[in-house]
C-alpha angles and dihedrals in degrees: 000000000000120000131182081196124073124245121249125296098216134280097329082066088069101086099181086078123078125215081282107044098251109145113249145176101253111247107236096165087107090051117101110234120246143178104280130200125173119179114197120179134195140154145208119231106208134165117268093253094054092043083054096057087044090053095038095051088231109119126131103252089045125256107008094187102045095051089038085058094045083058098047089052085039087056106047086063095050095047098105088052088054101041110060099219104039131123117238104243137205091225109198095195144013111183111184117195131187131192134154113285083228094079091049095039121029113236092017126145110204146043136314106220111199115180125194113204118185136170141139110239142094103285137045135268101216094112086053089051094042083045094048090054100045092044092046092046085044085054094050089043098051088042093059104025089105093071087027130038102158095073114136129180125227151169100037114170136128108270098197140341126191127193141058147047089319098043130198132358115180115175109236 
């Protein structure tokens, strides 16, 4: 893993703790705002036969894909109402892509999530983006758990933010 940003310096790096370690929402009202983007990835390993109705649309609850994308959009707005500390946001955009995990993990059955997360504000997007991806692979998982039960999702991280004090962050 490559960073232009530099790892953590120890305890004092983790900003949802007060002086005396109290949990708190981090006051960004002094930050200036900036333009924002997050990118979190995922995917869900599946049997063949499951990745062919998925890609057929033919499963049987309808377009597994388009609805799982819907979710995942649906999520990174809610995201402030599922993780306990975070700021609501005015997202300005949620792009949900989908291709086959193949193409990400040689040998792979499944499908690669990305989520592209953006705003202009004074704190950064990469738990929307983190929320988008689980949410849109869940969604994958519960439409076709009736032909697959052995799913399983893997390999979640932030690809890549940009924005802020901290700038940017791209995995190598």
């Amino acid at each position: 893993m490559t960073s232009t940003n530099t790892a953590l310096t120890g305890a004092s790096a983790l900003t949802h703790f007060d002086a005396q370690g109290q949990a708190h929402m981090v006051d960004v009202g002094a930050k200036a705002p900036t333009h924002r983007i997050a990118v979190a990835t995922g995917r869900i390993q599946m049997r063949p036969e499951t990745l062919a109705l998925v890609e057929s649309g033919t499963a049987k609850k309808g377009d597994v894909l388009g609805i799982a994308r819907i979710a995942g959009v649906m999520a990174a707005k809610k995201t402030s109402d599922l993780i306990p500390l975070c700021h609501p946001l005015a997202l300005t955009r949620v792009a949900i892509e989908f291709e086959s995990a193949g193409a990400h993990v040689p040998g792979a059955t499944g499908v690669f999530c990305s989520a592209t997360v953006e705003t202009v504000g004074q704190t950064g997007v990469e738990m929307e983006a983190l929320t988008a991806v689980q949410i849109a692979l869940l969604t994958i998982y519960d439409m076709c758990k009736a032909v697959d039960r052995g799913m399983s999702i893997h390999d979640v991280r932030v690809a890549e933010k940009h924005g802020g004090k901290s700038g940017s962050y791209v995995v190598g």
